[in-house]
Amino acid sequence: MPNARLYKTEAVVLRQRRLGDADRLLTIYTTAYGKLVVKAKGVRRTTSRMSGHLQPLTRCMLQLAQGHTSDVVAGCETLESFQPLHEDLDRLSRAVYVAELIDRMMPEKSPGMATYRLVVETLRRLASDDGGDMVLRHFEMTLLGQNGFQPELGNCTGCGTALEPVENFFAPRSGGMVCPSCASDSGGARAMSLTGLKVLRLLQRGSYEEAARLRIEAELATELERHLRSYIVCVLERDVNAAAFMERLRREARRLPART
Amino acid sequence: MNEPLTATAAPLARLIDEFYKLPGIGPKSAQRLAYYLLRMPAREAQSLASAILEVKEKVVLCTVCQNVTEIDPCRVCSDDRRDRSVICVVEEPLDILAIERTHSYRGLHHVLHGAISPMDGIGPEELKVGELLARVRSGETQEVILATNPNLEGEATAMYLTRLLRPLGLKVTRLARGLPVGGDLEYADDVTLANALEGRQEMPD
């Protein structure tokens, strides 16, 4: 008879926290159960057979045993280690941001294959480094859409009329764009360039390949990042810690251009 | 917080509450410890109490290496048989003990008191990074060994420090990653095994 208290699932490890002497509490995003918090015993010892397979930002096959408070990792094997992410600080900081956003946005035990695929694809793109920040913008937009937080980009959220092709405003708290005449009524509305709006619409339609082909100037990239960040902070009702670290790296890279 | 039980004397309840605040101590363990102390000879209890106070009073951070010490600068930093051209950077004071146990390191240390963890909002300013930079800028340092833990936070910290230290013209090295003694090859993960292959060494005669 198979042991009903053991089950298997594929997962991406999002984060780890120390627990007790040699254990860790892992937050994982699984195919079958969505986000879970599980215990990994003894993985902080150097002789642990599992620790190398359970590092954050690895995709692995897990065998889990039902426990009293949280389930326990009984076995694991790496499927994909996304090694390039662990070798470059800029890539790593972006990948950590992805993991944190999933952790904060997704409730426990609500499975979603679309989101799982999005996480894995995003990590692969970051590891191959072909799109830079656009990978993150696509990830943010798609994740928001999948969770019912798709911002309104077609009509004004104030008066409901279709947006004119002029400079409009983005108001996170109203859930999307507002036209210039409604902008003064909605708190926190900030100007959004017409090109910026077009890029966001393209991202909202979904295809990463199309978005990756765009040539985005640094100024526009910053604008998109700011708008989406303010929207995410509004949805989560809190800041995303990893974003601060990404910004710090960028700031210091400007100050130390001579680094290797 | 425990409810004030009439069956428990007030000083005892207070002791239980204090133990309960400690990491890894639940309500039952707190009670057990408190009752154990109650039955302890007064002399031993006195010695425990003074040990706790002494730790808080006398132990400080070494102004050079940031390790915990009772004399400043600490014994390692003031030992002139030590090789002053090498600094080994670790996350926690306990890591120094592990490195000292090997008896194969004769350089100096530096304790960061943590590791960069972007998700928890722990950045370089929460660590003793500025102190390390000041130290290598002013001193006779030629090599910095990054001995942070081989996990995500440790690697992030090592990569971040490399960015800061390389432009200063130092040799920056990282502890090797490989197979642990007593382990089985078949259980090794790909990353460790790949690293071990890369760092293989010729057999000594």
XYZ file of C-alpha atoms in Angstrom:
465
model
C 0.000 0.000 0.000
C 1.448 3.372 -0.905
C 2.102 5.707 1.977
C -0.698 8.275 1.862
C 1.222 10.698 4.025
C 4.004 11.104 1.465
C 3.403 13.107 -1.684
C 5.456 14.388 -4.590
C 5.402 17.702 -6.360
C 7.569 19.878 -8.535
C 8.491 23.219 -6.991
C 10.564 26.372 -7.212
C 12.224 27.364 -3.935
C 11.432 31.013 -3.218
C 13.070 31.737 0.104
C 14.567 30.138 3.159
C 14.680 31.017 6.800
C 16.711 29.478 9.585
C 14.873 27.297 12.033
C 16.312 25.783 15.160
C 19.837 24.389 15.109
C 20.259 23.003 11.636
C 16.842 23.222 9.956
C 15.347 25.621 7.501
C 11.836 26.772 6.775
C 11.394 26.978 3.015
C 8.790 28.889 1.084
C 8.199 26.988 -2.136
C 5.886 27.460 -5.107
C 4.612 24.083 -6.249
C 2.761 22.887 -9.323
C 0.169 20.948 -7.372
C -0.512 23.074 -4.298
C 0.651 26.597 -5.070
C 2.689 28.297 -2.364
C 3.660 26.168 0.628
C 5.865 26.630 3.651
C 7.743 23.422 4.447
C 10.413 22.340 6.856
C 13.756 20.972 5.661
C 15.564 19.175 8.443
C 19.303 19.227 8.960
C 20.032 21.125 5.746
C 22.415 23.581 7.387
C 24.934 20.852 8.132
C 27.643 20.553 5.499
C 27.011 16.816 5.216
C 23.346 17.296 4.345
C 22.414 15.446 1.181
C 19.555 17.804 0.469
C 20.852 21.318 1.070
C 22.377 21.715 -2.388
C 19.067 20.809 -3.997
C 17.039 23.212 -1.882
C 18.749 26.547 -2.461
C 16.410 29.424 -3.295
C 15.784 29.873 -7.020
C 16.116 26.209 -7.955
C 13.452 24.104 -9.601
C 13.305 20.692 -8.026
C 11.222 17.577 -7.571
C 10.239 17.239 -3.948
C 8.950 14.425 -1.851
C 7.061 15.827 1.113
C 5.800 14.154 4.259
C 2.768 15.493 6.074
C 3.725 16.922 9.432
C 1.898 18.399 12.394
C 2.480 22.091 11.836
C 4.187 22.105 8.454
C 5.100 19.425 5.960
C 8.656 18.132 5.904
C 10.935 17.584 2.924
C 11.653 13.863 2.710
C 13.579 13.864 -0.548
C 14.517 16.156 -3.368
C 16.333 16.337 -6.649
C 17.332 19.387 -8.675
C 15.656 19.750 -12.051
C 17.087 23.131 -12.966
C 19.535 25.151 -10.904
C 19.492 28.443 -12.937
C 23.201 28.658 -12.213
C 23.865 31.920 -14.138
C 21.541 33.693 -11.674
C 23.815 32.740 -8.795
C 26.953 33.978 -10.504
C 26.051 37.582 -11.219
C 24.788 40.014 -8.623
C 22.532 41.981 -10.988
C 20.823 38.855 -12.262
C 20.572 37.511 -8.748
C 18.951 40.682 -7.425
C 16.327 40.555 -10.199
C 15.604 36.879 -9.567
C 15.267 37.498 -5.833
C 12.788 40.259 -6.642
C 10.735 37.778 -8.687
C 10.771 35.305 -5.800
C 9.752 37.934 -3.275
C 6.909 39.198 -5.423
C 5.518 35.668 -5.823
C 5.850 35.095 -2.094
C 4.016 38.320 -1.235
C 1.362 38.147 -3.930
C 0.309 34.511 -3.786
C -1.756 33.078 -0.936
C -0.777 29.686 0.464
C -2.236 26.518 -1.032
C -3.892 27.996 -4.080
C -2.415 26.242 -7.099
C -2.045 27.937 -10.463
C -0.135 26.355 -13.320
C -0.101 29.612 -15.298
C 1.734 31.414 -12.499
C 4.094 28.477 -12.027
C 4.980 28.529 -15.706
C 5.437 32.287 -15.531
C 7.916 31.959 -12.656
C 9.968 29.281 -14.396
C 9.986 31.135 -17.721
C 10.942 34.403 -16.037
C 13.834 32.769 -14.192
C 15.030 31.182 -17.443
C 14.908 34.533 -19.200
C 16.797 36.224 -16.382
C 19.388 33.432 -16.438
C 19.910 33.789 -20.182
C 19.900 37.567 -19.804
C 18.281 38.467 -23.077
C 15.802 41.121 -21.998
C 17.084 42.820 -18.847
C 14.439 44.923 -17.169
C 11.764 44.103 -19.756
C 11.676 40.559 -18.352
C 10.683 42.005 -14.988
C 8.056 44.375 -16.448
C 6.486 41.482 -18.363
C 6.575 39.352 -15.220
C 4.933 42.057 -13.102
C 2.203 42.781 -15.633
C 1.393 39.113 -16.240
C 1.393 38.276 -12.536
C -0.945 41.195 -11.802
C -3.275 40.052 -14.593
C -3.321 36.446 -13.408
C -4.289 37.538 -9.922
C -7.088 39.883 -10.900
C -5.135 43.098 -10.444
C -4.855 44.001 -14.125
C -4.638 47.803 -14.288
C -7.145 49.603 -16.501
C -5.253 51.011 -19.492
C -7.996 51.635 -22.048
C -10.463 53.952 -20.362
C -10.212 56.603 -17.706
C -10.963 55.071 -14.288
C -12.518 58.396 -13.239
C -15.068 59.261 -15.923
C -15.012 56.030 -17.971
C -14.318 57.628 -21.347
C -11.754 56.177 -23.744
C -8.323 57.733 -23.277
C -7.210 60.308 -25.855
C -3.752 59.835 -27.417
C -2.186 62.537 -25.249
C -0.173 62.476 -22.049
C -2.474 60.846 -19.494
C -1.964 59.976 -15.852
C -1.492 56.728 -13.967
C -3.266 56.539 -10.616
C -2.370 53.371 -8.666
C -5.133 53.838 -6.111
C -7.833 54.161 -8.765
C -6.610 50.967 -10.403
C -5.332 52.360 -13.672
C -5.196 55.350 -15.983
C -7.005 58.629 -15.536
C -7.531 61.300 -18.191
C -5.997 64.779 -17.677
C -9.303 66.283 -16.476
C -9.847 63.580 -13.815
C -6.206 63.531 -12.726
C -6.565 66.244 -10.109
C -9.341 64.290 -8.334
C -7.425 61.033 -7.922
C -4.690 61.055 -5.301
C -1.192 60.022 -6.307
C -1.779 60.267 -10.064
C 1.442 60.743 -12.024
C 1.991 61.648 -15.646
C 2.485 58.752 -18.051
C 3.941 59.343 -21.496
C 2.019 58.084 -24.498
C 4.824 55.685 -25.437
C 4.870 54.407 -21.868
C 1.143 53.666 -22.042
C 1.562 51.875 -25.358
C 4.305 49.653 -23.961
C 2.164 48.797 -20.926
C -0.749 47.892 -23.207
C 1.533 45.673 -25.237
C 2.745 43.982 -22.046
C -0.835 43.520 -20.918
C -1.698 41.727 -24.158
C 0.816 39.221 -22.980
C 3.428 38.085 -25.450
C 6.929 38.429 -24.045
C 8.544 37.991 -27.455
C 6.783 41.063 -28.809
C 7.772 43.156 -25.783
C 11.371 41.952 -25.911
C 11.739 43.231 -29.475
C 11.078 46.813 -28.376
C 14.010 49.186 -28.059
C 13.417 50.963 -24.776
C 15.360 54.079 -23.842
C 16.707 54.268 -20.301
C 14.338 57.118 -19.450
C 11.258 55.192 -20.585
C 12.444 52.078 -18.763
C 12.673 54.079 -15.526
C 9.193 55.518 -16.103
C 7.652 52.071 -16.636
C 9.436 50.666 -13.619
C 8.251 53.536 -11.373
C 4.622 53.278 -12.452
C 4.460 49.509 -12.071
C 6.301 49.619 -8.751
C 3.883 52.196 -7.324
C 0.963 50.058 -8.509
C 2.410 46.902 -6.929
C 3.086 48.685 -3.650
C -0.544 49.806 -3.734
C -1.832 46.259 -4.411
C 0.369 44.608 -1.772
C -0.059 47.473 0.673
C 3.641 47.186 1.418
C 7.036 47.699 -0.181
C 8.985 44.989 -1.962
C 12.304 44.734 -0.114
C 14.315 43.314 -3.000
C 13.476 46.354 -5.142
C 15.502 48.571 -2.825
C 18.532 46.336 -3.299
C 18.203 46.418 -7.103
C 18.099 50.198 -6.957
C 21.114 50.304 -4.704
C 23.155 48.171 -7.118
C 22.199 50.432 -9.996
C 23.148 53.538 -8.015
C 26.525 52.101 -7.082
C 27.187 50.884 -10.610
C 26.850 54.469 -11.788
C 29.255 55.601 -9.104
C 31.820 52.875 -9.813
C 31.828 52.552 -13.579
C 35.313 51.024 -13.581
C 34.272 47.714 -12.071
C 34.816 44.463 -13.946
C 2.813 36.175 28.247
C 1.475 33.730 30.799
C -1.702 34.450 32.685
C -0.845 35.260 36.316
C -1.739 31.986 37.984
C -2.576 32.092 41.664
C -0.818 28.738 42.056
C 2.503 30.239 40.948
C 4.393 32.626 43.201
C 4.862 36.020 41.550
C 8.725 35.935 41.379
C 8.567 32.457 39.848
C 6.000 33.593 37.273
C 8.298 36.443 36.352
C 11.224 34.061 35.850
C 9.051 31.828 33.666
C 8.110 34.838 31.563
C 11.774 35.787 31.150
C 12.726 32.291 30.003
C 9.782 32.234 27.622
C 11.301 35.162 25.727
C 14.400 33.130 24.835
C 14.656 31.511 21.384
C 13.541 27.890 21.198
C 11.913 27.956 24.647
C 8.197 27.199 24.814
C 5.896 27.658 27.807
C 6.580 24.152 29.174
C 10.354 24.406 28.872
C 10.212 27.830 30.521
C 8.370 26.342 33.507
C 10.741 23.397 33.720
C 13.799 25.668 33.687
C 12.342 28.007 36.273
C 11.472 25.172 38.664
C 14.914 23.681 38.122
C 16.524 26.976 39.091
C 14.291 27.160 42.145
C 15.698 23.870 43.428
C 19.281 24.796 42.555
C 21.763 25.599 45.367
C 21.912 29.365 45.941
C 25.631 29.424 45.053
C 25.057 27.993 41.576
C 22.167 30.326 40.910
C 24.389 33.226 41.935
C 27.091 32.076 39.559
C 24.592 31.822 36.674
C 23.219 35.284 37.402
C 26.665 36.845 37.540
C 27.704 35.063 34.325
C 24.751 36.639 32.530
C 25.569 40.082 33.887
C 29.261 39.713 33.112
C 28.560 38.817 29.493
C 26.517 41.965 29.080
C 29.064 44.158 30.846
C 32.417 42.894 29.645
C 31.918 41.518 26.157
C 32.262 44.136 23.442
C 32.939 44.092 19.726
C 36.601 44.352 18.719
C 37.032 47.706 17.010
C 39.279 46.101 14.388
C 37.692 42.787 13.409
C 34.197 43.220 14.968
C 34.461 39.855 16.713
C 33.066 39.549 20.239
C 35.840 40.007 22.778
C 36.559 41.083 26.350
C 39.739 42.978 25.439
C 39.850 45.496 22.628
C 41.551 44.958 20.170
C 40.906 41.232 20.492
C 43.553 38.549 20.992
C 43.765 37.666 17.319
C 44.073 41.268 16.180
C 46.804 42.071 18.704
C 48.775 38.834 18.117
C 51.917 39.763 16.125
C 52.559 36.168 15.020
C 49.482 36.533 12.816
C 49.819 37.268 9.105
C 48.469 40.797 8.809
C 48.266 40.806 5.027
C 45.260 38.455 4.866
C 41.725 39.080 6.146
C 39.161 36.310 6.240
C 35.598 37.704 6.110
C 32.890 35.657 7.840
C 29.204 36.166 8.633
C 29.064 35.307 12.344
C 31.511 35.127 15.287
C 30.916 31.359 15.450
C 32.348 31.018 11.942
C 35.693 32.265 13.262
C 35.747 29.391 15.740
C 35.141 26.947 12.886
C 38.007 28.430 10.884
C 40.339 28.506 13.885
C 39.605 24.838 14.555
C 41.277 23.945 11.254
C 44.653 25.259 12.578
C 45.569 26.061 8.980
C 44.754 29.761 8.904
C 47.163 32.295 10.386
C 45.708 35.541 9.084
C 43.202 37.997 10.551
C 39.411 37.909 10.598
C 36.504 40.206 9.987
C 32.941 39.542 11.176
C 30.087 41.033 9.150
C 27.381 40.071 11.679
C 25.011 38.804 9.022
C 24.643 38.450 5.287
C 22.923 40.500 2.616
C 19.349 39.293 2.248
C 17.451 41.470 -0.239
C 14.096 39.809 0.570
C 14.364 40.580 4.262
C 15.530 44.115 3.571
C 18.996 43.424 4.977
C 21.424 45.472 2.913
C 25.117 46.289 3.272
C 24.446 49.089 5.754
C 23.075 46.592 8.287
C 26.411 44.747 8.156
C 29.959 45.721 9.147
C 30.894 46.447 5.533
C 32.002 50.047 6.060
C 34.355 48.877 8.820
C 35.878 46.292 6.464
C 36.440 48.887 3.748
C 38.046 51.322 6.180
C 40.285 48.510 7.379
C 41.567 47.407 3.984
C 42.038 51.006 2.832
C 44.183 51.957 5.805
C 46.097 48.750 6.388
C 48.659 46.410 4.951
C 46.014 44.040 3.550
C 46.885 42.235 0.333
C 44.272 39.507 0.228
C 40.670 39.259 1.383
C 39.220 35.764 1.703
C 35.424 35.763 1.433
C 34.290 32.989 3.750
C 30.559 33.725 3.810
C 28.200 30.753 3.736
C 27.783 28.946 0.406
C 24.072 29.769 0.163
C 22.087 32.480 -1.588
C 22.664 35.191 1.031
C 26.333 34.322 1.463
C 26.947 34.320 -2.285
C 25.150 37.632 -2.704
C 27.301 39.100 0.056
C 30.492 37.717 -1.492
C 29.619 39.101 -4.921
C 28.717 42.472 -3.453
C 31.964 42.710 -1.477
C 33.953 41.704 -4.563
C 32.507 44.703 -6.393
C 33.681 47.011 -3.636
C 37.086 45.407 -3.017
C 38.337 44.675 -6.550
C 38.759 48.349 -7.497
C 41.056 48.760 -4.482
C 43.623 46.516 -6.153
C 43.393 43.630 -3.683
C 43.446 39.920 -4.268
C 39.885 38.794 -3.505
C 39.379 35.055 -3.036
C 36.425 32.840 -2.170
C 36.461 29.628 -0.140
C 36.362 26.601 -2.452
C 33.160 24.643 -2.793
C 33.420 20.909 -3.004
C 32.485 17.600 -1.488
C 32.145 17.295 2.276
C 34.204 14.689 4.119
C 32.068 11.644 4.839
C 29.586 12.350 2.064
C 28.461 10.117 -0.789
C 29.180 11.172 -4.355
C 25.806 9.982 -5.606
C 23.989 12.427 -3.330
C 25.999 15.479 -4.380
C 24.045 18.219 -6.154
C 25.158 19.340 -9.621
C 26.516 22.698 -8.481
C 28.754 21.245 -5.787
C 29.943 18.440 -8.045
C 30.693 20.823 -10.912
C 32.666 23.014 -8.517
C 34.534 20.031 -7.148
C 35.446 18.928 -10.667
C 36.632 22.396 -11.574
C 38.731 22.712 -8.430
C 40.230 19.197 -8.603
C 43.824 18.825 -7.538
C 46.647 16.516 -8.407
C 47.131 13.686 -5.916
C 50.014 14.421 -3.556
C 52.903 11.932 -3.614
